[in-house]
PDB file of C-alpha atoms in Angstrom:
ATOM      1  CA  MET P1424    -135.223 123.035  42.357  1.00 41.00           C
ATOM      2  CA  GLY P1425    -135.564 119.437  41.199  1.00 57.00           C
ATOM      3  CA  LEU P1426    -138.840 118.479  39.591  1.00 60.00           C
ATOM      4  CA  THR P1427    -139.298 115.193  41.454  1.00 59.00           C
ATOM      5  CA  LYS P1428    -137.832 115.903  44.898  1.00 55.00           C
ATOM      6  CA  GLY P1429    -137.588 118.612  47.514  1.00 54.00           C
ATOM      7  CA  SER P1430    -140.133 121.329  46.786  1.00 54.00           C
ATOM      8  CA  GLY P1431    -140.441 120.541  43.076  1.00 60.00           C
ATOM      9  CA  PRO P1432    -143.802 120.311  41.298  1.00 59.00           C
ATOM     10  CA  LEU P1433    -143.432 116.526  40.872  1.00 60.00           C
ATOM     11  CA  ALA P1434    -142.373 115.918  44.466  1.00 61.00           C
ATOM     12  CA  GLY P1435    -145.941 115.207  45.556  1.00 58.00           C
ATOM     13  CA  PRO P1436    -148.543 117.152  47.504  1.00 58.00           C
ATOM     14  CA  GLY P1437    -147.574 119.319  50.436  1.00 57.00           C
ATOM     15  CA  SER P1438    -143.911 119.557  49.438  1.00 61.00           C
ATOM     16  CA  ALA P1439    -143.636 123.306  50.072  1.00 69.00           C
ATOM     17  CA  PRO P1440    -145.785 126.351  50.914  1.00 71.00           C
ATOM     18  CA  THR P1441    -147.013 128.133  47.766  1.00 70.00           C
ATOM     19  CA  ASN P1442    -149.590 130.725  46.730  1.00 68.00           C
ATOM     20  CA  TYR P1443    -150.693 128.565  43.794  1.00 63.00           C
ATOM     21  CA  THR P1444    -152.007 125.082  43.078  1.00 65.00           C
ATOM     22  CA  ILE P1445    -151.188 122.661  40.283  1.00 67.00           C
ATOM     23  CA  ASP P1446    -154.305 121.142  38.761  1.00 66.00           C
ATOM     24  CA  GLY P1447    -154.088 117.555  37.590  1.00 66.00           C
ATOM     25  CA  PRO P1448    -153.554 114.027  38.899  1.00 74.00           C
ATOM     26  CA  ALA P1449    -151.594 113.321  42.066  1.00 78.00           C
ATOM     27  CA  HIS P1450    -149.157 111.225  39.999  1.00 84.00           C
ATOM     28  CA  ARG P1451    -147.735 113.404  37.234  1.00 88.00           C
ATOM     29  CA  LEU P1452    -145.638 112.645  34.162  1.00 92.00           C
ATOM     30  CA  HIS P1453    -143.282 115.093  32.492  1.00 91.00           C
ATOM     31  CA  LEU P1454    -141.322 114.619  29.256  1.00 92.00           C
ATOM     32  CA  GLU P1455    -138.050 116.549  29.143  1.00 92.00           C
ATOM     33  CA  PRO P1456    -135.913 116.770  25.955  1.00 94.00           C
ATOM     34  CA  TYR P1457    -132.389 115.436  26.467  1.00 94.00           C
ATOM     35  CA  PRO P1458    -130.355 117.080  23.675  1.00 93.00           C
ATOM     36  CA  ARG P1459    -127.116 115.196  24.323  1.00 96.00           C
ATOM     37  CA  ARG P1460    -125.661 112.276  22.421  1.00 97.00           C
ATOM     38  CA  LEU P1461    -126.555 109.258  24.534  1.00 97.00           C
ATOM     39  CA  ARG P1462    -125.087 105.810  24.063  1.00 98.00           C
ATOM     40  CA  ALA P1463    -125.684 102.643  26.043  1.00 97.00           C
ATOM     41  CA  VAL P1464    -123.524  99.543  26.321  1.00 97.00           C
ATOM     42  CA  VAL P1465    -125.091  96.182  27.207  1.00 96.00           C
ATOM     43  CA  ALA P1466    -123.044  92.976  27.418  1.00 96.00           C
ATOM     44  CA  GLY P1467    -120.107  94.866  25.956  1.00 96.00           C
ATOM     45  CA  ARG P1468    -122.059  96.020  22.908  1.00 97.00           C
ATOM     46  CA  VAL P1469    -123.246  99.512  21.981  1.00 98.00           C
ATOM     47  CA  VAL P1470    -126.993  99.011  21.638  1.00 98.00           C
ATOM     48  CA  LEU P1471    -128.171 102.626  21.607  1.00 98.00           C
ATOM     49  CA  ASP P1472    -126.784 105.720  19.915  1.00 98.00           C
ATOM     50  CA  THR P1473    -129.130 108.689  19.863  1.00 98.00           C
ATOM     51  CA  VAL P1474    -129.397 112.462  19.988  1.00 98.00           C
ATOM     52  CA  ALA P1475    -133.174 112.260  20.396  1.00 97.00           C
ATOM     53  CA  ALA P1476    -133.530 110.866  23.916  1.00 97.00           C
ATOM     54  CA  GLN P1477    -136.228 112.125  26.278  1.00 96.00           C
ATOM     55  CA  LEU P1478    -136.196 112.036  30.076  1.00 95.00           C
ATOM     56  CA  VAL P1479    -139.457 110.831  31.568  1.00 94.00           C
ATOM     57  CA  MET P1480    -139.991 112.212  35.045  1.00 91.00           C
ATOM     58  CA  GLU P1481    -142.686 110.927  37.373  1.00 90.00           C
ATOM     59  CA  THR P1482    -143.807 112.028  40.798  1.00 87.00           C
ATOM     60  CA  ARG P1483    -141.205 111.028  43.417  1.00 82.00           C
ATOM     61  CA  MET P1484    -139.224 108.920  40.897  1.00 86.00           C
ATOM     62  CA  LEU P1485    -135.803 109.299  39.323  1.00 87.00           C
ATOM     63  CA  PRO P1486    -135.700 110.337  35.652  1.00 91.00           C
ATOM     64  CA  VAL P1487    -135.625 107.557  33.041  1.00 95.00           C
ATOM     65  CA  ALA P1488    -134.181 108.014  29.552  1.00 96.00           C
ATOM     66  CA  TYR P1489    -136.422 106.930  26.682  1.00 97.00           C
ATOM     67  CA  ALA P1490    -135.182 106.898  23.083  1.00 98.00           C
ATOM     68  CA  PRO P1491    -136.762 106.240  19.658  1.00 98.00           C
ATOM     69  CA  MET P1492    -136.900 102.533  18.834  1.00 98.00           C
ATOM     70  CA  GLU P1493    -135.087 103.187  15.547  1.00 98.00           C
ATOM     71  CA  ASP P1494    -132.035 104.403  17.473  1.00 98.00           C
ATOM     72  CA  TYR P1495    -131.562 101.012  19.119  1.00 98.00           C
ATOM     73  CA  ASP P1496    -129.518  98.319  17.368  1.00 98.00           C
ATOM     74  CA  ALA P1497    -132.306  96.184  15.912  1.00 98.00           C
ATOM     75  CA  ASP P1498    -129.951  93.206  15.527  1.00 98.00           C
ATOM     76  CA  ALA P1499    -129.418  93.225  19.305  1.00 98.00           C
ATOM     77  CA  LEU P1500    -133.138  93.097  20.154  1.00 98.00           C
ATOM     78  CA  GLU P1501    -135.404  90.080  20.608  1.00 98.00           C
ATOM     79  CA  ARG P1502    -138.979  90.457  21.807  1.00 98.00           C
ATOM     80  CA  THR P1503    -139.877  88.459  24.923  1.00 98.00           C
ATOM     81  CA  GLY P1504    -143.254  87.434  26.276  1.00 97.00           C
ATOM     82  CA  THR P1505    -142.988  89.674  29.309  1.00 98.00           C
ATOM     83  CA  SER P1506    -145.625  92.358  29.838  1.00 97.00           C
ATOM     84  CA  THR P1507    -146.217  94.707  32.756  1.00 97.00           C
ATOM     85  CA  HIS P1508    -148.932  97.250  33.457  1.00 97.00           C
ATOM     86  CA  CYS P1509    -148.515 100.809  34.683  1.00 95.00           C
ATOM     87  CA  PRO P1510    -151.726 102.607  35.712  1.00 94.00           C
ATOM     88  CA  PHE P1511    -150.302 105.876  34.400  1.00 94.00           C
ATOM     89  CA  LYS P1512    -148.634 104.777  31.165  1.00 96.00           C
ATOM     90  CA  GLY P1513    -150.295 101.541  30.052  1.00 96.00           C
ATOM     91  CA  ASP P1514    -149.026  98.067  29.138  1.00 97.00           C
ATOM     92  CA  ALA P1515    -145.303  97.667  28.514  1.00 98.00           C
ATOM     93  CA  SER P1516    -143.719  95.235  26.075  1.00 98.00           C
ATOM     94  CA  TYR P1517    -140.194  93.911  26.648  1.00 98.00           C
ATOM     95  CA  TRP P1518    -137.163  92.917  24.608  1.00 98.00           C
ATOM     96  CA  ALA P1519    -133.964  91.060  25.374  1.00 98.00           C
ATOM     97  CA  VAL P1520    -130.935  93.168  24.480  1.00 98.00           C
ATOM     98  CA  ALA P1521    -127.676  91.527  23.380  1.00 97.00           C
ATOM     99  CA  GLY P1522    -128.910  88.362  25.098  1.00 97.00           C
ATOM    100  CA  VAL P1523    -129.811  90.111  28.362  1.00 97.00           C
ATOM    101  CA  THR P1524    -133.419  89.236  29.193  1.00 98.00           C
ATOM    102  CA  ASP P1525    -136.029  92.000  29.463  1.00 98.00           C
ATOM    103  CA  ALA P1526    -133.437  94.778  29.369  1.00 98.00           C
ATOM    104  CA  LEU P1527    -135.629  97.085  27.255  1.00 98.00           C
ATOM    105  CA  TRP P1528    -139.271  98.086  27.561  1.00 98.00           C
ATOM    106  CA  GLY P1529    -141.635 100.316  25.673  1.00 98.00           C
ATOM    107  CA  TYR P1530    -145.317 101.297  25.580  1.00 98.00           C
ATOM    108  CA  GLU P1531    -146.453 100.397  22.062  1.00 97.00           C
ATOM    109  CA  ASP P1532    -150.033 101.486  22.765  1.00 97.00           C
ATOM    110  CA  PRO P1533    -149.746 103.869  25.734  1.00 97.00           C
ATOM    111  CA  LYS P1534    -152.630 105.408  27.601  1.00 95.00           C
ATOM    112  CA  GLU P1535    -153.978 108.503  25.880  1.00 94.00           C
ATOM    113  CA  GLU P1536    -152.601 110.868  28.509  1.00 91.00           C
ATOM    114  CA  ALA P1537    -149.102 109.436  27.907  1.00 94.00           C
ATOM    115  CA  GLY P1538    -149.441 109.086  24.154  1.00 95.00           C
ATOM    116  CA  TRP P1539    -146.082 110.771  23.613  1.00 95.00           C
ATOM    117  CA  LEU P1540    -144.425 107.536  24.782  1.00 97.00           C
ATOM    118  CA  ARG P1541    -145.435 105.780  21.564  1.00 97.00           C
ATOM    119  CA  GLY P1542    -142.332 104.820  19.596  1.00 97.00           C
ATOM    120  CA  LEU P1543    -140.001 105.288  22.575  1.00 98.00           C
ATOM    121  CA  ALA P1544    -138.319 102.646  24.718  1.00 98.00           C
ATOM    122  CA  ALA P1545    -136.167 102.629  27.855  1.00 98.00           C
ATOM    123  CA  LEU P1546    -133.364 100.416  29.114  1.00 97.00           C
ATOM    124  CA  ASP P1547    -133.306  98.810  32.552  1.00 96.00           C
ATOM    125  CA  ARG P1548    -130.351 100.649  34.105  1.00 93.00           C
ATOM    126  CA  SER P1549    -129.436  97.632  36.226  1.00 92.00           C
ATOM    127  CA  LYS P1550    -128.810  95.668  33.001  1.00 95.00           C
ATOM    128  CA  VAL P1551    -126.718  98.325  31.275  1.00 95.00           C
ATOM    129  CA  ASP P1552    -122.913  98.126  31.521  1.00 94.00           C
ATOM    130  CA  HIS P1553    -122.756 101.903  31.288  1.00 92.00           C
ATOM    131  CA  PHE P1554    -124.128 104.955  29.533  1.00 95.00           C
ATOM    132  CA  LEU P1555    -122.081 107.580  27.757  1.00 96.00           C
ATOM    133  CA  VAL P1556    -123.277 111.166  27.613  1.00 96.00           C
ATOM    134  CA  GLU P1557    -121.352 112.569  24.677  1.00 97.00           C
ATOM    135  CA  ASP P1558    -117.976 110.905  25.456  1.00 96.00           C
ATOM    136  CA  ASP P1559    -118.245 110.879  29.258  1.00 92.00           C
ATOM    137  CA  VAL P1560    -119.024 107.612  31.057  1.00 91.00           C
ATOM    138  CA  VAL P1561    -121.976 108.085  33.419  1.00 88.00           C
ATOM    139  CA  PHE P1562    -121.504 107.065  37.039  1.00 77.00           C
ATOM    140  CA  GLY P1563    -124.350 105.806  39.175  1.00 77.00           C
ATOM    141  CA  PRO P1564    -127.740 104.142  38.792  1.00 79.00           C
ATOM    142  CA  HIS P1565    -129.359 106.904  36.732  1.00 84.00           C
ATOM    143  CA  LEU P1566    -128.648 109.834  34.460  1.00 89.00           C
ATOM    144  CA  ARG P1567    -128.319 113.278  35.957  1.00 89.00           C
ATOM    145  CA  ASP P1568    -131.519 115.188  36.534  1.00 88.00           C
ATOM    146  CA  PRO P1569    -131.047 118.525  34.702  1.00 88.00           C
ATOM    147  CA  TYR P1570    -132.954 120.239  37.530  1.00 88.00           C
ATOM    148  CA  THR P1571    -130.684 118.933  40.297  1.00 90.00           C
ATOM    149  CA  ARG P1572    -127.783 121.050  41.500  1.00 93.00           C
ATOM    150  CA  VAL P1573    -124.886 120.055  43.747  1.00 96.00           C
ATOM    151  CA  ASP P1574    -122.798 122.735  45.475  1.00 97.00           C
ATOM    152  CA  VAL P1575    -119.880 122.390  47.890  1.00 98.00           C
ATOM    153  CA  HIS P1576    -118.940 125.221  50.263  1.00 98.00           C
ATOM    154  CA  ALA P1577    -116.036 125.592  52.671  1.00 98.00           C
ATOM    155  CA  SER P1578    -117.310 126.351  56.172  1.00 98.00           C
ATOM    156  CA  SER P1579    -116.025 127.282  59.611  1.00 98.00           C
ATOM    157  CA  ARG P1580    -119.084 125.891  61.417  1.00 98.00           C
ATOM    158  CA  PRO P1581    -118.073 123.386  64.124  1.00 98.00           C
ATOM    159  CA  VAL P1582    -118.767 119.710  63.471  1.00 98.00           C
ATOM    160  CA  VAL P1583    -118.615 116.777  65.880  1.00 98.00           C
ATOM    161  CA  VAL P1584    -119.219 113.170  64.808  1.00 98.00           C
ATOM    162  CA  ARG P1585    -120.037 110.505  67.388  1.00 97.00           C
ATOM    163  CA  ILE P1586    -120.558 106.754  67.156  1.00 95.00           C
ATOM    164  CA  GLY P1587    -122.567 105.326  70.025  1.00 89.00           C
ATOM    165  CA  GLY P1588    -121.960 108.575  71.875  1.00 92.00           C
ATOM    166  CA  VAL P1589    -118.157 108.404  71.475  1.00 96.00           C
ATOM    167  CA  GLU P1590    -116.451 111.177  69.515  1.00 97.00           C
ATOM    168  CA  VAL P1591    -114.709 110.007  66.335  1.00 97.00           C
ATOM    169  CA  ALA P1592    -114.242 113.317  64.501  1.00 98.00           C
ATOM    170  CA  ARG P1593    -114.158 117.023  65.263  1.00 98.00           C
ATOM    171  CA  THR P1594    -113.461 119.899  62.889  1.00 98.00           C
ATOM    172  CA  GLN P1595    -114.049 123.572  62.220  1.00 97.00           C
ATOM    173  CA  ARG P1596    -113.130 123.311  58.563  1.00 98.00           C
ATOM    174  CA  PRO P1597    -115.787 121.055  57.022  1.00 98.00           C
ATOM    175  CA  ARG P1598    -116.998 121.044  53.471  1.00 98.00           C
ATOM    176  CA  LEU P1599    -120.790 121.279  53.258  1.00 98.00           C
ATOM    177  CA  LEU P1600    -122.447 119.645  50.260  1.00 98.00           C
ATOM    178  CA  PHE P1601    -125.874 120.918  49.218  1.00 97.00           C
ATOM    179  CA  GLU P1602    -127.779 118.687  46.777  1.00 95.00           C
ATOM    180  CA  THR P1603    -131.213 119.624  45.492  1.00 91.00           C
ATOM    181  CA  GLY P1604    -133.975 118.053  47.565  1.00 86.00           C
ATOM    182  CA  LEU P1605    -131.642 116.384  50.086  1.00 90.00           C
ATOM    183  CA  PRO P1606    -130.426 117.364  53.576  1.00 94.00           C
ATOM    184  CA  VAL P1607    -127.066 119.108  53.790  1.00 97.00           C
ATOM    185  CA  ARG P1608    -124.216 116.579  53.911  1.00 98.00           C
ATOM    186  CA  VAL P1609    -121.162 117.305  56.070  1.00 98.00           C
ATOM    187  CA  TYR P1610    -117.702 116.249  54.843  1.00 98.00           C
ATOM    188  CA  VAL P1611    -114.893 116.175  57.431  1.00 98.00           C
ATOM    189  CA  PRO P1612    -111.153 116.372  56.574  1.00 98.00           C
ATOM    190  CA  ARG P1613    -109.538 112.938  56.940  1.00 97.00           C
ATOM    191  CA  ALA P1614    -106.926 114.472  59.282  1.00 97.00           C
ATOM    192  CA  ASP P1615    -109.704 115.461  61.706  1.00 98.00           C
ATOM    193  CA  VAL P1616    -110.994 111.886  62.108  1.00 98.00           C
ATOM    194  CA  VAL P1617    -109.673 109.586  64.824  1.00 96.00           C
ATOM    195  CA  GLU P1618    -107.429 107.325  62.776  1.00 88.00           C
ATOM    196  CA  ASP P1619    -108.094 103.999  64.488  1.00 93.00           C
ATOM    197  CA  ALA P1620    -111.856 104.605  64.244  1.00 96.00           C
ATOM    198  CA  LEU P1621    -111.852 103.701  60.540  1.00 97.00           C
ATOM    199  CA  VAL P1622    -111.895 100.131  59.226  1.00 96.00           C
ATOM    200  CA  PRO P1623    -111.590  99.783  55.415  1.00 96.00           C
ATOM    201  CA  SER P1624    -114.605  98.271  53.648  1.00 97.00           C
ATOM    202  CA  SER P1625    -114.910  96.669  50.222  1.00 98.00           C
ATOM    203  CA  THR P1626    -118.167  98.545  49.557  1.00 97.00           C
ATOM    204  CA  ARG P1627    -118.214 100.894  46.577  1.00 96.00           C
ATOM    205  CA  THR P1628    -121.087 102.964  45.224  1.00 94.00           C
ATOM    206  CA  GLN P1629    -121.439 105.340  42.305  1.00 92.00           C
ATOM    207  CA  CYS P1630    -123.183 108.693  42.086  1.00 93.00           C
ATOM    208  CA  PRO P1631    -123.821 110.517  38.793  1.00 91.00           C
ATOM    209  CA  TYR P1632    -123.037 113.848  40.478  1.00 93.00           C
ATOM    210  CA  LYS P1633    -120.052 112.951  42.679  1.00 95.00           C
ATOM    211  CA  GLY P1634    -118.329 109.835  41.290  1.00 93.00           C
ATOM    212  CA  GLU P1635    -117.301 106.573  42.958  1.00 94.00           C
ATOM    213  CA  ALA P1636    -117.364 106.367  46.756  1.00 97.00           C
ATOM    214  CA  THR P1637    -115.059 104.304  48.974  1.00 98.00           C
ATOM    215  CA  TYR P1638    -116.413 103.174  52.371  1.00 98.00           C
ATOM    216  CA  TRP P1639    -115.208 102.500  55.898  1.00 97.00           C
ATOM    217  CA  SER P1640    -116.820 100.916  58.903  1.00 97.00           C
ATOM    218  CA  VAL P1641    -116.491 103.070  62.022  1.00 97.00           C
ATOM    219  CA  ARG P1642    -115.781 101.796  65.533  1.00 94.00           C
ATOM    220  CA  ALA P1643    -115.526 103.499  68.911  1.00 94.00           C
ATOM    221  CA  GLY P1644    -116.164 102.494  72.516  1.00 89.00           C
ATOM    222  CA  GLY P1645    -116.902  98.901  71.592  1.00 89.00           C
ATOM    223  CA  VAL P1646    -119.478  99.944  68.963  1.00 92.00           C
ATOM    224  CA  ARG P1647    -118.964  99.272  65.258  1.00 95.00           C
ATOM    225  CA  VAL P1648    -121.197 100.573  62.473  1.00 96.00           C
ATOM    226  CA  ASP P1649    -120.542  99.040  59.066  1.00 97.00           C
ATOM    227  CA  ASP P1650    -120.108 101.369  56.075  1.00 97.00           C
ATOM    228  CA  ALA P1651    -120.801 104.419  58.230  1.00 97.00           C
ATOM    229  CA  ALA P1652    -118.210 106.632  56.494  1.00 98.00           C
ATOM    230  CA  TRP P1653    -117.413 107.256  52.853  1.00 98.00           C
ATOM    231  CA  SER P1654    -115.369 109.514  50.631  1.00 98.00           C
ATOM    232  CA  TYR P1655    -114.818 110.256  46.952  1.00 97.00           C
ATOM    233  CA  PRO P1656    -111.074 109.823  46.289  1.00 96.00           C
ATOM    234  CA  THR P1657    -111.392 111.257  42.781  1.00 95.00           C
ATOM    235  CA  PRO P1658    -114.639 113.244  42.798  1.00 96.00           C
ATOM    236  CA  LEU P1659    -116.173 114.555  39.613  1.00 93.00           C
ATOM    237  CA  GLU P1660    -115.653 118.097  38.436  1.00 91.00           C
ATOM    238  CA  GLY P1661    -117.952 120.420  40.354  1.00 92.00           C
ATOM    239  CA  VAL P1662    -117.424 118.660  43.697  1.00 97.00           C
ATOM    240  CA  LEU P1663    -113.628 118.487  43.732  1.00 97.00           C
ATOM    241  CA  ALA P1664    -113.580 120.245  47.114  1.00 97.00           C
ATOM    242  CA  ILE P1665    -114.736 117.069  48.903  1.00 98.00           C
ATOM    243  CA  ALA P1666    -111.590 115.159  47.921  1.00 97.00           C
ATOM    244  CA  GLY P1667    -109.774 114.071  51.082  1.00 97.00           C
ATOM    245  CA  HIS P1668    -112.928 114.449  53.182  1.00 98.00           C
ATOM    246  CA  LEU P1669    -115.304 111.883  54.710  1.00 98.00           C
ATOM    247  CA  ALA P1670    -119.045 111.911  55.308  1.00 98.00           C
ATOM    248  CA  PHE P1671    -120.786 109.892  58.023  1.00 98.00           C
ATOM    249  CA  ASP P1672    -124.224 108.316  58.370  1.00 97.00           C
ATOM    250  CA  GLY P1673    -125.888 105.203  59.753  1.00 94.00           C
ATOM    251  CA  ASP P1674    -127.586 103.775  62.831  1.00 93.00           C
ATOM    252  CA  GLY P1675    -125.939 105.089  65.973  1.00 92.00           C
ATOM    253  CA  VAL P1676    -124.082 107.803  64.038  1.00 96.00           C
ATOM    254  CA  GLU P1677    -124.554 111.404  65.194  1.00 96.00           C
ATOM    255  CA  VAL P1678    -123.324 114.315  63.073  1.00 98.00           C
ATOM    256  CA  GLU P1679    -123.610 117.570  65.006  1.00 98.00           C
ATOM    257  CA  LEU P1680    -123.301 120.703  62.849  1.00 98.00           C
ATOM    258  CA  GLY P1681    -123.143 123.983  64.718  1.00 96.00           C
ATOM    259  CA  GLU P1682    -125.042 127.050  63.556  1.00 93.00           C
ATOM    260  CA  ARG P1683    -121.978 129.307  63.489  1.00 87.00           C
TER     261      ARG P1683
END
């Protein structure tokens, strides 16, 4: 199970039935060693190269990679006057990185209960060109959570997809994707989708577990839902079975998955 979602211990109260309780604050912090070589590129420059990163996990939040300050390129850093306060970690100081304002933060004098953050700093993922884990470029807005698992299974359960009540796909050969802490996601073979229902979209998103997604708007019976379908043309290893398949979601979109 994931630590911060689903039924994990950092998913918040009432996440799952148990015969035990976890004593402590409602908002919990967890430091997880990240024993991989981690590099970060900002403004085209490698600004971090470390094998001593730590993932900080907080209740209901995605993991954030912190690394020792000495593993950042000191010549790329310039302290700014920005400061923010976290009630759980303390006051954060900020640095510009390779000319990118407030791209790095750290807790120089953290709260006692988060004292292990002293000497560590984290990059704002939205200001990073990309991370490399060992020599692999990381897709998506965050690093992989080591407690999250993604599985894809072939299925013969019937699936019908409707837009505004009009059928746009039907199959009995879906791929079902199970991702820790998330509802099952149904992927339909492209051949089982009504061809003229799909309108290409320029939208692209990235997922650290699945790769880069291509989107379509879906139309049927005079109804159009933008970016209601997506696929991974070249999915990452581990989810290769969803290649050539589409998933659907959005307002007015109904995905009916039979029990057997």
